[in-house]
Amino acid sequence: KQEVTQIPAALSVPEGENLVLNCSFTDSAIYNLQWFRQDPGKGLTSLLLIQSSQREQTSGRLNASLDKSSGRSTLYIAASQPGDSATYLCAVSNSGYALNFGKGTSLLVTP
Amino acid sequence: GAGVSQSPSNKVTEKGKDVELRCDPISGHTALYWYRQSLGQGLEFLIYFQGNSAPDKSGLPSDRFSAERTGGSVSTLTIQRTQQEDSAVYLCASSGHNSGNTIYFGEGSWLTVV
C-alpha cells in the first residue's frame, strides 16, 4: 500500500523567506503526483500536477520537483507571503485516479 | 457550474440515523471521487466513478456506506445507521476524462454524529 509522508508537519516562517516542503512515498511506480492547498474549513485547491515522466512543474512563486526513483517530491515557495498560510497536501496516484494523501504541512507565514 | 458543489455543507445527525450527501461535479467531468477527512487524519479514498464503468468501491469502510451516480453527473453518498466515528468532512472531487488530469475538490460536507 502506498504510504505518503510529509515533513515537517508544521512550519512557521517570517514573510519573505523562501521555503521547502517535503513529501516522500514508498512505492515509486506512480502515475502522477499532485500538490494541494487547503485553507481552514475549505476544500482542496490544486496547485501543481507532475506526471511521472516529468521532473518539475512551476506556477508563479511555486515550484514542485519529482524524483520518482528516490520516492521524493519537494514544493518550493519563493518569497513567502502571509496569504500563503494554509495546509499543503501532497498526493500520489498509482492508478491514474485514486490519490493517496499525506497528512499535510501546516504553514504559517508571519508578517 | 463553475466548481464542484456539495450539499449540505454542514450536517448534524443522531447516531443510528441515515444521511445522504450530494455532489454536483464540474460540468463535463466524467470522473467523480469521494474522500473522507477525519480530524487530524489524512484524506481517505472512498469511491471513484468514471463514466459508465463500474465504480471502484474499494475504499468504502463498511457496508453502511454506499454511493451512486445518476446520469453520469450528480452523485449521492449514503451512510446508513451512522456511528460517531463517521464524523468527518466528506469531500467530493471531479476531473476530466483523461487519466492524470487535475482533480478539483468541492468544499466538503461536514458531518457530525452525536
Coordinates of N, CA and C in Angstrom, one line a residue:
Chain A
K1 N 0.9 -1.2 0.0 CA 0.0 0.0 0.0 C 0.9 1.2 0.0
Q2 N 0.6 2.2 -0.8 CA 1.4 3.4 -0.9 C 1.2 4.2 0.3
E3 N 2.4 4.6 0.9 CA 2.4 5.4 2.1 C 3.0 6.8 1.7
V4 N 2.4 7.9 2.1 CA 2.9 9.2 1.8 C 3.1 9.9 3.1
T5 N 4.3 10.5 3.2 CA 4.8 11.2 4.4 C 5.2 12.6 4.1
Q6 N 4.7 13.5 4.9 CA 5.1 14.9 4.7 C 5.9 15.5 5.9
I7 N 7.0 16.1 5.6 CA 7.8 16.7 6.6 C 8.1 18.1 6.2
P8 N 8.1 19.1 7.1 CA 7.6 19.0 8.5 C 6.1 19.0 8.6
A9 N 5.6 18.6 9.8 CA 4.1 18.6 10.0 C 3.6 20.1 10.1
A10 N 4.5 20.9 10.6 CA 4.1 22.3 10.8 C 5.4 23.2 10.6
L11 N 5.1 24.4 10.1 CA 6.3 25.3 9.8 C 5.8 26.7 9.9
S12 N 6.6 27.5 10.6 CA 6.3 29.0 10.8 C 7.5 29.7 10.3
V13 N 7.3 30.7 9.4 CA 8.4 31.5 8.8 C 8.0 32.9 8.7
P14 N 8.9 33.8 8.8 CA 8.6 35.2 8.6 C 8.4 35.5 7.1
E15 N 7.6 36.5 6.8 CA 7.3 36.9 5.5 C 8.6 37.1 4.7
G16 N 8.6 36.7 3.4 CA 9.7 37.0 2.5 C 10.7 35.8 2.4
E17 N 10.6 34.9 3.3 CA 11.5 33.7 3.3 C 11.1 32.8 2.1
N18 N 12.1 32.1 1.6 CA 11.9 31.0 0.7 C 11.8 29.7 1.5
L19 N 11.0 28.8 1.2 CA 10.8 27.6 2.0 C 10.6 26.4 1.1
V20 N 10.9 25.2 1.7 CA 10.7 23.9 1.0 C 9.9 23.0 1.9
L21 N 8.9 22.4 1.3 CA 8.1 21.4 1.9 C 8.4 20.1 1.3
N22 N 8.5 19.0 2.1 CA 8.9 17.7 1.6 C 7.8 16.7 1.6
C23 N 7.9 15.8 0.6 CA 6.9 14.7 0.5 C 7.7 13.5 0.1
S24 N 7.5 12.4 0.8 CA 8.1 11.1 0.4 C 7.0 10.0 0.2
F25 N 7.3 9.1 -0.7 CA 6.3 8.0 -0.9 C 7.1 6.7 -1.0
T26 N 6.4 5.6 -0.7 CA 7.1 4.3 -0.6 C 7.1 3.5 -1.9
D27 N 6.1 3.7 -2.7 CA 6.0 3.0 -4.0 C 6.3 3.9 -5.1
S28 N 7.5 3.7 -5.8 CA 7.9 4.7 -6.8 C 7.2 4.5 -8.1
A29 N 6.4 3.5 -8.3 CA 5.7 3.2 -9.5 C 4.4 4.1 -9.6
I30 N 4.6 5.4 -9.6 CA 3.5 6.3 -9.5 C 3.1 6.7 -10.9
Y31 N 1.8 7.2 -11.0 CA 1.3 7.7 -12.3 C 1.5 9.2 -12.3
N32 N 1.2 9.9 -11.2 CA 1.4 11.3 -11.1 C 1.5 11.7 -9.6
L33 N 1.9 12.9 -9.3 CA 1.9 13.5 -8.0 C 1.3 14.9 -8.1
Q34 N 0.5 15.2 -7.1 CA -0.2 16.5 -7.1 C 0.0 17.2 -5.7
W35 N 0.2 18.5 -5.8 CA 0.3 19.3 -4.5 C -1.0 20.1 -4.4
F36 N -1.6 20.1 -3.2 CA -2.8 20.8 -3.0 C -2.6 21.8 -1.8
R37 N -3.5 22.8 -1.8 CA -3.5 23.7 -0.7 C -4.9 23.6 -0.1
Q38 N -5.0 23.6 1.3 CA -6.3 23.6 2.0 C -6.3 24.7 3.0
D39 N -7.2 25.6 2.9 CA -7.5 26.6 3.9 C -8.4 26.1 4.9
P40 N -8.4 26.7 6.1 CA -9.2 26.2 7.2 C -10.7 26.2 6.8
G41 N -11.4 25.1 7.0 CA -12.8 25.0 6.7 C -13.1 24.9 5.2
K42 N -12.2 24.8 4.4 CA -12.4 24.8 3.0 C -12.0 23.4 2.3
G43 N -12.3 23.3 1.0 CA -11.9 22.1 0.3 C -10.4 22.3 -0.2
L44 N -10.0 21.4 -1.0 CA -8.6 21.5 -1.5 C -8.5 22.2 -2.9
T45 N -7.5 23.0 -3.0 CA -7.2 23.6 -4.3 C -5.9 23.1 -4.9
S46 N -6.0 22.6 -6.1 CA -4.8 22.0 -6.8 C -3.8 23.1 -7.1
L47 N -2.6 22.9 -6.8 CA -1.5 23.8 -7.1 C -0.7 23.4 -8.3
L48 N -0.2 22.2 -8.2 CA 0.7 21.7 -9.3 C 0.5 20.2 -9.5
L49 N 0.5 19.8 -10.7 CA 0.4 18.3 -11.0 C 1.6 17.9 -11.8
I50 N 2.3 16.9 -11.3 CA 3.5 16.4 -12.0 C 3.2 15.0 -12.5
Q51 N 3.3 14.8 -13.8 CA 3.2 13.4 -14.3 C 4.5 12.7 -14.1
S52 N 4.4 11.3 -14.1 CA 5.5 10.5 -13.7 C 6.7 10.7 -14.6
S53 N 6.5 11.2 -15.8 CA 7.6 11.4 -16.8 C 8.3 12.8 -16.6
Q54 N 7.7 13.6 -15.8 CA 8.2 14.9 -15.6 C 9.1 15.0 -14.3
R55 N 10.0 16.1 -14.3 CA 10.8 16.3 -13.2 C 10.4 17.4 -12.3
E56 N 9.7 18.4 -12.9 CA 9.3 19.5 -12.2 C 8.1 20.3 -12.9
Q57 N 7.4 21.1 -12.1 CA 6.4 22.0 -12.6 C 6.5 23.3 -11.8
T58 N 6.2 24.4 -12.5 CA 6.3 25.7 -11.9 C 5.0 26.5 -12.2
S59 N 4.6 27.2 -11.1 CA 3.4 28.1 -11.3 C 3.7 29.3 -10.4
G60 N 4.0 30.4 -11.0 CA 4.3 31.6 -10.2 C 5.4 31.4 -9.3
R61 N 5.1 31.7 -8.0 CA 6.2 31.5 -6.9 C 6.4 30.1 -6.5
L62 N 5.6 29.2 -7.1 CA 5.7 27.8 -6.6 C 6.5 26.9 -7.7
N63 N 7.3 26.0 -7.1 CA 8.0 25.1 -8.0 C 7.9 23.7 -7.3
A64 N 7.5 22.7 -8.0 CA 7.4 21.4 -7.4 C 8.4 20.5 -8.2
S65 N 9.2 19.7 -7.5 CA 10.0 18.7 -8.2 C 9.6 17.3 -7.9
L66 N 10.0 16.4 -8.7 CA 9.7 15.0 -8.5 C 11.0 14.1 -8.8
D67 N 11.4 13.3 -7.8 CA 12.4 12.3 -8.0 C 11.8 11.0 -7.8
K68 N 11.3 10.4 -8.8 CA 10.5 9.1 -8.7 C 11.3 8.0 -8.1
S69 N 12.6 7.9 -8.6 CA 13.4 6.8 -8.1 C 13.7 6.8 -6.6
S70 N 13.8 8.0 -6.1 CA 14.0 8.0 -4.6 C 12.7 8.2 -3.8
G71 N 11.6 8.3 -4.5 CA 10.3 8.5 -3.8 C 10.2 9.8 -3.1
R72 N 10.6 10.9 -3.8 CA 10.5 12.2 -3.1 C 10.0 13.3 -4.1
S73 N 9.3 14.2 -3.4 CA 8.9 15.5 -4.1 C 9.1 16.6 -3.1
T74 N 9.4 17.8 -3.7 CA 9.5 19.0 -2.9 C 8.7 20.1 -3.5
L75 N 8.1 20.9 -2.6 CA 7.4 22.1 -3.1 C 8.1 23.3 -2.5
Y76 N 8.6 24.1 -3.4 CA 9.4 25.3 -3.1 C 8.5 26.5 -3.3
I77 N 8.4 27.3 -2.2 CA 7.7 28.5 -2.3 C 8.6 29.7 -2.1
A78 N 8.7 30.5 -3.1 CA 9.6 31.7 -3.1 C 8.9 32.9 -2.5
A79 N 9.7 33.7 -1.8 CA 9.3 35.0 -1.2 C 7.9 34.8 -0.6
S80 N 7.8 34.0 0.5 CA 6.5 33.7 1.1 C 5.8 35.0 1.6
Q81 N 4.5 34.8 1.6 CA 3.6 35.9 2.0 C 2.6 35.4 3.0
P82 N 2.0 36.3 3.8 CA 1.0 35.8 4.8 C -0.1 35.0 4.2
G83 N -0.5 35.4 3.0 CA -1.6 34.7 2.2 C -1.2 33.3 1.9
D84 N 0.0 32.9 2.0 CA 0.4 31.5 1.7 C 0.1 30.6 2.9
S85 N -0.3 31.2 4.0 CA -0.6 30.4 5.2 C -1.8 29.5 4.9
A86 N -1.5 28.2 5.1 CA -2.5 27.1 4.8 C -1.9 25.8 5.1
T87 N -2.6 24.7 4.8 CA -2.1 23.4 4.9 C -1.8 22.9 3.5
Y88 N -0.6 22.4 3.3 CA -0.2 21.9 2.0 C -0.2 20.4 2.0
L89 N -0.9 19.8 1.0 CA -1.0 18.4 0.9 C -0.4 17.8 -0.3
C90 N 0.3 16.7 -0.2 CA 0.9 16.0 -1.3 C 0.1 14.8 -1.5
A91 N -0.2 14.5 -2.8 CA -1.0 13.3 -3.1 C -0.4 12.5 -4.3
V92 N -0.3 11.2 -4.1 CA 0.3 10.4 -5.2 C -0.7 9.4 -5.7
S93 N -0.7 9.3 -7.0 CA -1.6 8.3 -7.7 C -0.8 7.2 -8.3
N94 N -1.1 6.0 -8.0 CA -0.5 4.8 -8.7 C -1.3 4.3 -9.8
S95 N -2.6 4.8 -9.9 CA -3.5 4.2 -10.9 C -4.0 5.2 -11.9
G96 N -3.7 6.4 -11.7 CA -4.2 7.4 -12.6 C -5.4 8.1 -12.1
Y97 N -6.0 7.6 -11.0 CA -7.1 8.3 -10.4 C -7.1 8.4 -8.9
A98 N -7.2 7.3 -8.2 CA -7.3 7.3 -6.7 C -6.0 8.0 -6.2
L99 N -6.1 8.9 -5.3 CA -5.0 9.6 -4.7 C -4.7 9.1 -3.3
N100 N -3.4 8.9 -3.0 CA -3.0 8.7 -1.6 C -2.4 9.9 -1.1
F101 N -3.0 10.4 0.0 CA -2.6 11.7 0.5 C -1.7 11.6 1.7
G102 N -0.7 12.5 1.9 CA 0.0 12.7 3.1 C -0.9 13.5 4.1
K103 N -0.4 13.6 5.3 CA -1.2 14.3 6.3 C -1.0 15.8 6.3
G104 N -0.1 16.3 5.4 CA 0.0 17.7 5.2 C 1.0 18.4 6.0
T105 N 1.4 19.6 5.5 CA 2.3 20.5 6.3 C 1.5 21.8 6.5
S106 N 1.3 22.1 7.8 CA 0.6 23.4 8.1 C 1.6 24.5 8.2
L107 N 1.4 25.5 7.3 CA 2.3 26.6 7.1 C 1.7 27.9 7.6
L108 N 2.5 28.6 8.4 CA 2.2 29.9 8.9 C 3.2 30.9 8.5
V109 N 2.9 31.9 7.7 CA 3.8 32.9 7.3 C 3.4 34.2 8.1
T110 N 4.3 34.7 8.9 CA 4.0 35.8 9.8 C 4.5 37.1 9.1
P111 N 3.7 38.2 9.3 CA 4.1 39.5 8.7 C 5.3 40.0 9.4
Chain B
G1 N -21.9 24.1 -13.3 CA -21.4 25.2 -12.5 C -19.9 25.4 -12.6
A2 N -19.4 26.4 -12.0 CA -18.0 26.8 -12.1 C -17.1 25.8 -11.3
G3 N -17.7 25.2 -10.3 CA -16.8 24.3 -9.5 C -17.6 23.1 -9.0
V4 N -17.0 22.3 -8.2 CA -17.7 21.1 -7.6 C -18.6 21.6 -6.4
S5 N -19.8 21.3 -6.5 CA -20.8 21.8 -5.5 C -21.2 20.6 -4.6
Q6 N -21.2 20.8 -3.3 CA -21.6 19.8 -2.3 C -22.7 20.3 -1.4
S7 N -23.6 19.4 -1.0 CA -24.6 19.8 0.0 C -25.0 18.6 0.8
P8 N -25.4 18.8 2.1 CA -25.3 20.1 2.8 C -23.9 20.4 3.1
S9 N -23.6 21.6 3.4 CA -22.2 22.0 3.8 C -22.0 21.5 5.3
N10 N -23.0 21.5 6.1 CA -22.9 21.0 7.5 C -24.1 20.2 7.8
K11 N -23.9 19.1 8.5 CA -25.0 18.2 8.9 C -24.7 17.6 10.3
V12 N -25.6 17.8 11.2 CA -25.5 17.2 12.5 C -26.7 16.1 12.6
T13 N -26.3 14.9 12.9 CA -27.3 13.9 12.9 C -27.2 13.0 14.2
E14 N -28.2 12.3 14.5 CA -28.2 11.5 15.7 C -27.6 10.1 15.3
K15 N -26.9 9.5 16.2 CA -26.4 8.2 16.0 C -27.5 7.2 15.6
G16 N -27.3 6.4 14.5 CA -28.3 5.5 14.1 C -29.1 6.0 12.9
K17 N -29.1 7.2 12.7 CA -29.9 7.8 11.5 C -29.1 7.6 10.2
D18 N -29.8 7.7 9.1 CA -29.2 7.6 7.8 C -28.9 9.1 7.3
V19 N -27.9 9.3 6.6 CA -27.6 10.6 6.0 C -27.3 10.4 4.5
E20 N -27.6 11.4 3.7 CA -27.3 11.5 2.3 C -26.5 12.8 2.0
L21 N -25.4 12.6 1.3 CA -24.6 13.8 1.0 C -24.5 13.8 -0.6
R22 N -24.7 15.1 -1.1 CA -24.8 15.2 -2.5 C -23.6 15.9 -3.1
C23 N -23.2 15.5 -4.3 CA -22.1 16.1 -5.0 C -22.5 16.4 -6.5
D24 N -22.3 17.7 -6.9 CA -22.6 18.1 -8.3 C -21.2 18.4 -8.9
P25 N -20.7 17.6 -9.8 CA -19.3 17.8 -10.3 C -19.3 18.9 -11.3
I26 N -18.1 19.3 -11.7 CA -17.9 20.3 -12.8 C -18.5 19.7 -14.1
S27 N -19.3 20.5 -14.8 CA -19.9 20.1 -16.0 C -18.9 19.5 -17.0
G28 N -19.2 18.4 -17.5 CA -18.4 17.7 -18.5 C -17.3 16.8 -17.9
H29 N -17.1 16.8 -16.6 CA -16.2 15.9 -16.0 C -16.8 14.5 -15.9
T30 N -16.0 13.6 -16.3 CA -16.5 12.2 -16.3 C -16.1 11.4 -15.1
A31 N -15.1 11.9 -14.4 CA -14.6 11.2 -13.2 C -15.1 11.9 -12.0
L32 N -15.5 11.1 -11.0 CA -16.0 11.7 -9.7 C -15.5 10.8 -8.6
Y33 N -15.0 11.5 -7.5 CA -14.4 10.8 -6.4 C -15.1 11.3 -5.1
W34 N -15.1 10.4 -4.1 CA -15.4 10.8 -2.7 C -14.2 10.4 -1.8
Y35 N -13.9 11.4 -1.0 CA -12.9 11.2 0.0 C -13.4 11.6 1.4
R36 N -12.8 11.1 2.4 CA -13.2 11.4 3.8 C -12.0 12.0 4.5
Q37 N -12.2 13.0 5.3 CA -11.1 13.6 6.0 C -11.5 13.7 7.5
S38 N -10.9 12.9 8.3 CA -11.2 12.9 9.8 C -10.3 13.8 10.5
L39 N -10.7 14.3 11.7 CA -9.9 15.3 12.4 C -8.5 14.7 12.7
G40 N -7.5 15.5 12.3 CA -6.1 15.0 12.5 C -5.6 13.9 11.6
Q41 N -6.5 13.5 10.7 CA -6.1 12.4 9.8 C -5.9 12.9 8.3
G42 N -5.3 12.1 7.5 CA -5.2 12.4 6.1 C -6.5 12.1 5.4
L43 N -6.5 12.4 4.1 CA -7.7 12.1 3.3 C -7.7 10.7 3.0
E44 N -8.9 10.1 3.1 CA -9.1 8.7 2.8 C -9.9 8.5 1.6
F45 N -9.4 7.8 0.6 CA -10.2 7.5 -0.6 C -11.4 6.6 -0.3
L46 N -12.6 6.9 -0.8 CA -13.8 6.1 -0.5 C -14.2 5.4 -1.8
I47 N -14.5 6.2 -2.9 CA -15.1 5.6 -4.1 C -14.8 6.4 -5.3
Y48 N -14.7 5.8 -6.5 CA -14.4 6.5 -7.7 C -15.4 6.1 -8.8
F49 N -15.9 7.0 -9.5 CA -16.8 6.7 -10.7 C -16.1 7.3 -11.9
Q50 N -16.1 6.5 -13.0 CA -15.6 7.0 -14.3 C -16.6 6.6 -15.4
G51 N -17.3 7.6 -15.9 CA -18.2 7.4 -17.0 C -19.2 6.4 -16.6
N52 N -19.4 5.4 -17.5 CA -20.4 4.4 -17.3 C -19.8 3.1 -16.8
S53 N -18.5 3.1 -16.4 CA -17.8 2.0 -15.9 C -18.3 1.7 -14.5
A54 N -18.1 0.4 -14.1 CA -18.4 0.0 -12.7 C -17.5 0.8 -11.8
P55 N -18.1 1.4 -10.7 CA -17.3 2.2 -9.8 C -16.3 1.4 -9.0
D56 N -15.2 2.0 -8.6 CA -14.2 1.4 -7.7 C -14.6 1.7 -6.3
K57 N -15.2 0.7 -5.6 CA -15.7 0.9 -4.2 C -14.7 0.5 -3.1
S58 N -13.5 0.3 -3.5 CA -12.5 -0.4 -2.6 C -12.2 0.4 -1.4
G59 N -12.5 1.7 -1.3 CA -12.2 2.5 -0.2 C -13.4 2.6 0.8
L60 N -14.5 2.1 0.5 CA -15.7 2.2 1.4 C -15.4 1.5 2.7
P61 N -15.5 2.1 3.9 CA -15.1 1.4 5.1 C -16.0 0.3 5.6
S62 N -17.2 0.3 5.2 CA -18.1 -0.7 5.7 C -19.3 -0.8 4.7
D63 N -20.2 -1.8 4.9 CA -21.4 -1.9 4.1 C -22.5 -0.9 4.4
R64 N -22.2 -0.1 5.5 CA -23.1 1.0 5.8 C -23.0 2.2 4.8
F65 N -21.9 2.2 4.1 CA -21.6 3.2 3.1 C -21.9 2.8 1.7
S66 N -22.6 3.6 0.9 CA -22.8 3.3 -0.5 C -22.9 4.7 -1.2
A67 N -22.7 4.6 -2.5 CA -22.8 5.8 -3.3 C -23.3 5.4 -4.7
E68 N -23.9 6.4 -5.3 CA -24.4 6.2 -6.7 C -24.2 7.5 -7.4
R69 N -24.2 7.3 -8.7 CA -24.1 8.4 -9.6 C -25.1 8.3 -10.7
T70 N -26.0 9.2 -10.8 CA -27.1 9.1 -11.7 C -26.8 10.0 -12.9
G71 N -27.1 9.3 -14.1 CA -26.9 10.0 -15.4 C -25.5 10.5 -15.6
G72 N -24.5 9.9 -15.0 CA -23.1 10.3 -15.2 C -22.8 11.7 -14.6
S73 N -23.7 12.2 -13.8 CA -23.4 13.6 -13.2 C -23.4 13.6 -11.7
V74 N -24.6 13.9 -11.2 CA -24.7 14.1 -9.7 C -24.5 12.8 -9.0
S75 N -23.8 12.8 -7.9 CA -23.6 11.7 -7.0 C -24.1 11.9 -5.6
T76 N -24.6 10.8 -5.0 CA -25.0 10.8 -3.6 C -24.3 9.7 -2.9
L77 N -23.7 10.2 -1.7 CA -23.1 9.2 -0.8 C -24.0 9.0 0.4
T78 N -24.4 7.8 0.6 CA -25.3 7.5 1.7 C -24.6 6.7 2.8
I79 N -24.8 7.2 4.0 CA -24.3 6.5 5.2 C -25.5 6.0 6.0
Q80 N -25.6 4.7 6.2 CA -26.8 4.2 6.9 C -26.3 3.9 8.4
R81 N -27.3 4.1 9.3 CA -27.1 3.8 10.7 C -25.8 4.4 11.2
T82 N -25.7 5.7 11.1 CA -24.5 6.4 11.4 C -23.9 6.2 12.8
Q83 N -22.6 6.1 12.9 CA -21.9 6.0 14.1 C -21.1 7.2 14.4
Q84 N -20.6 7.4 15.6 CA -19.9 8.6 15.9 C -18.6 8.7 15.2
E85 N -18.0 7.5 14.9 CA -16.7 7.5 14.1 C -16.9 7.9 12.7
D86 N -18.1 8.1 12.2 CA -18.4 8.5 10.9 C -18.2 10.1 10.8
S87 N -18.1 10.7 11.9 CA -18.0 12.2 11.9 C -16.7 12.6 11.2
A88 N -16.8 13.4 10.2 CA -15.7 13.8 9.3 C -16.2 14.8 8.3
V89 N -15.2 15.2 7.5 CA -15.6 16.0 6.3 C -15.6 15.1 5.1
Y90 N -16.6 15.1 4.4 CA -16.7 14.2 3.2 C -16.5 15.1 2.0
L91 N -15.4 14.9 1.3 CA -15.0 15.7 0.1 C -15.3 15.0 -1.2
C92 N -15.9 15.7 -2.1 CA -16.2 15.2 -3.4 C -15.2 15.9 -4.4
A93 N -14.8 15.2 -5.4 CA -13.9 15.8 -6.4 C -14.3 15.3 -7.8
S94 N -13.9 16.0 -8.8 CA -14.1 15.6 -10.2 C -12.9 15.9 -11.1
S95 N -12.8 15.2 -12.2 CA -11.8 15.5 -13.1 C -12.2 15.1 -14.5
G96 N -11.5 15.6 -15.5 CA -11.8 15.3 -16.9 C -11.6 13.8 -17.3
H97 N -11.9 13.5 -18.5 CA -11.9 12.1 -18.9 C -10.6 11.5 -19.1
N98 N -9.5 12.3 -19.2 CA -8.2 11.7 -19.3 C -7.6 11.4 -18.0
S99 N -7.1 10.2 -17.8 CA -6.5 9.9 -16.5 C -5.2 10.8 -16.3
G100 N -5.0 11.2 -15.1 CA -3.9 12.0 -14.9 C -4.2 13.5 -14.9
N101 N -5.5 13.8 -15.2 CA -5.9 15.2 -15.2 C -6.0 15.7 -13.7
T102 N -5.9 17.1 -13.6 CA -6.0 17.7 -12.3 C -7.4 17.4 -11.7
I103 N -7.4 17.2 -10.5 CA -8.6 16.8 -9.7 C -9.0 18.1 -9.0
Y104 N -10.3 18.4 -9.1 CA -10.9 19.6 -8.5 C -11.8 19.2 -7.3
F105 N -11.6 19.7 -6.2 CA -12.4 19.4 -5.0 C -13.5 20.4 -4.7
G106 N -14.6 19.9 -4.1 CA -15.6 20.7 -3.5 C -15.2 21.1 -2.1
E107 N -16.0 21.9 -1.4 CA -15.6 22.4 -0.1 C -16.0 21.5 1.0
G108 N -16.7 20.4 0.6 CA -16.9 19.4 1.6 C -18.3 19.5 2.3
S109 N -18.7 18.3 2.8 CA -19.8 18.3 3.7 C -19.3 17.8 5.1
W110 N -19.6 18.7 6.1 CA -19.1 18.4 7.4 C -20.1 17.7 8.2
L111 N -19.9 16.4 8.5 CA -20.8 15.6 9.2 C -20.4 15.4 10.6
T112 N -21.4 15.6 11.5 CA -21.2 15.4 13.0 C -22.3 14.4 13.4
V113 N -21.9 13.3 14.0 CA -22.8 12.3 14.5 C -22.8 12.4 16.0
V114 N -23.9 12.7 16.6 CA -24.0 12.9 18.1 C -24.8 11.8 18.8

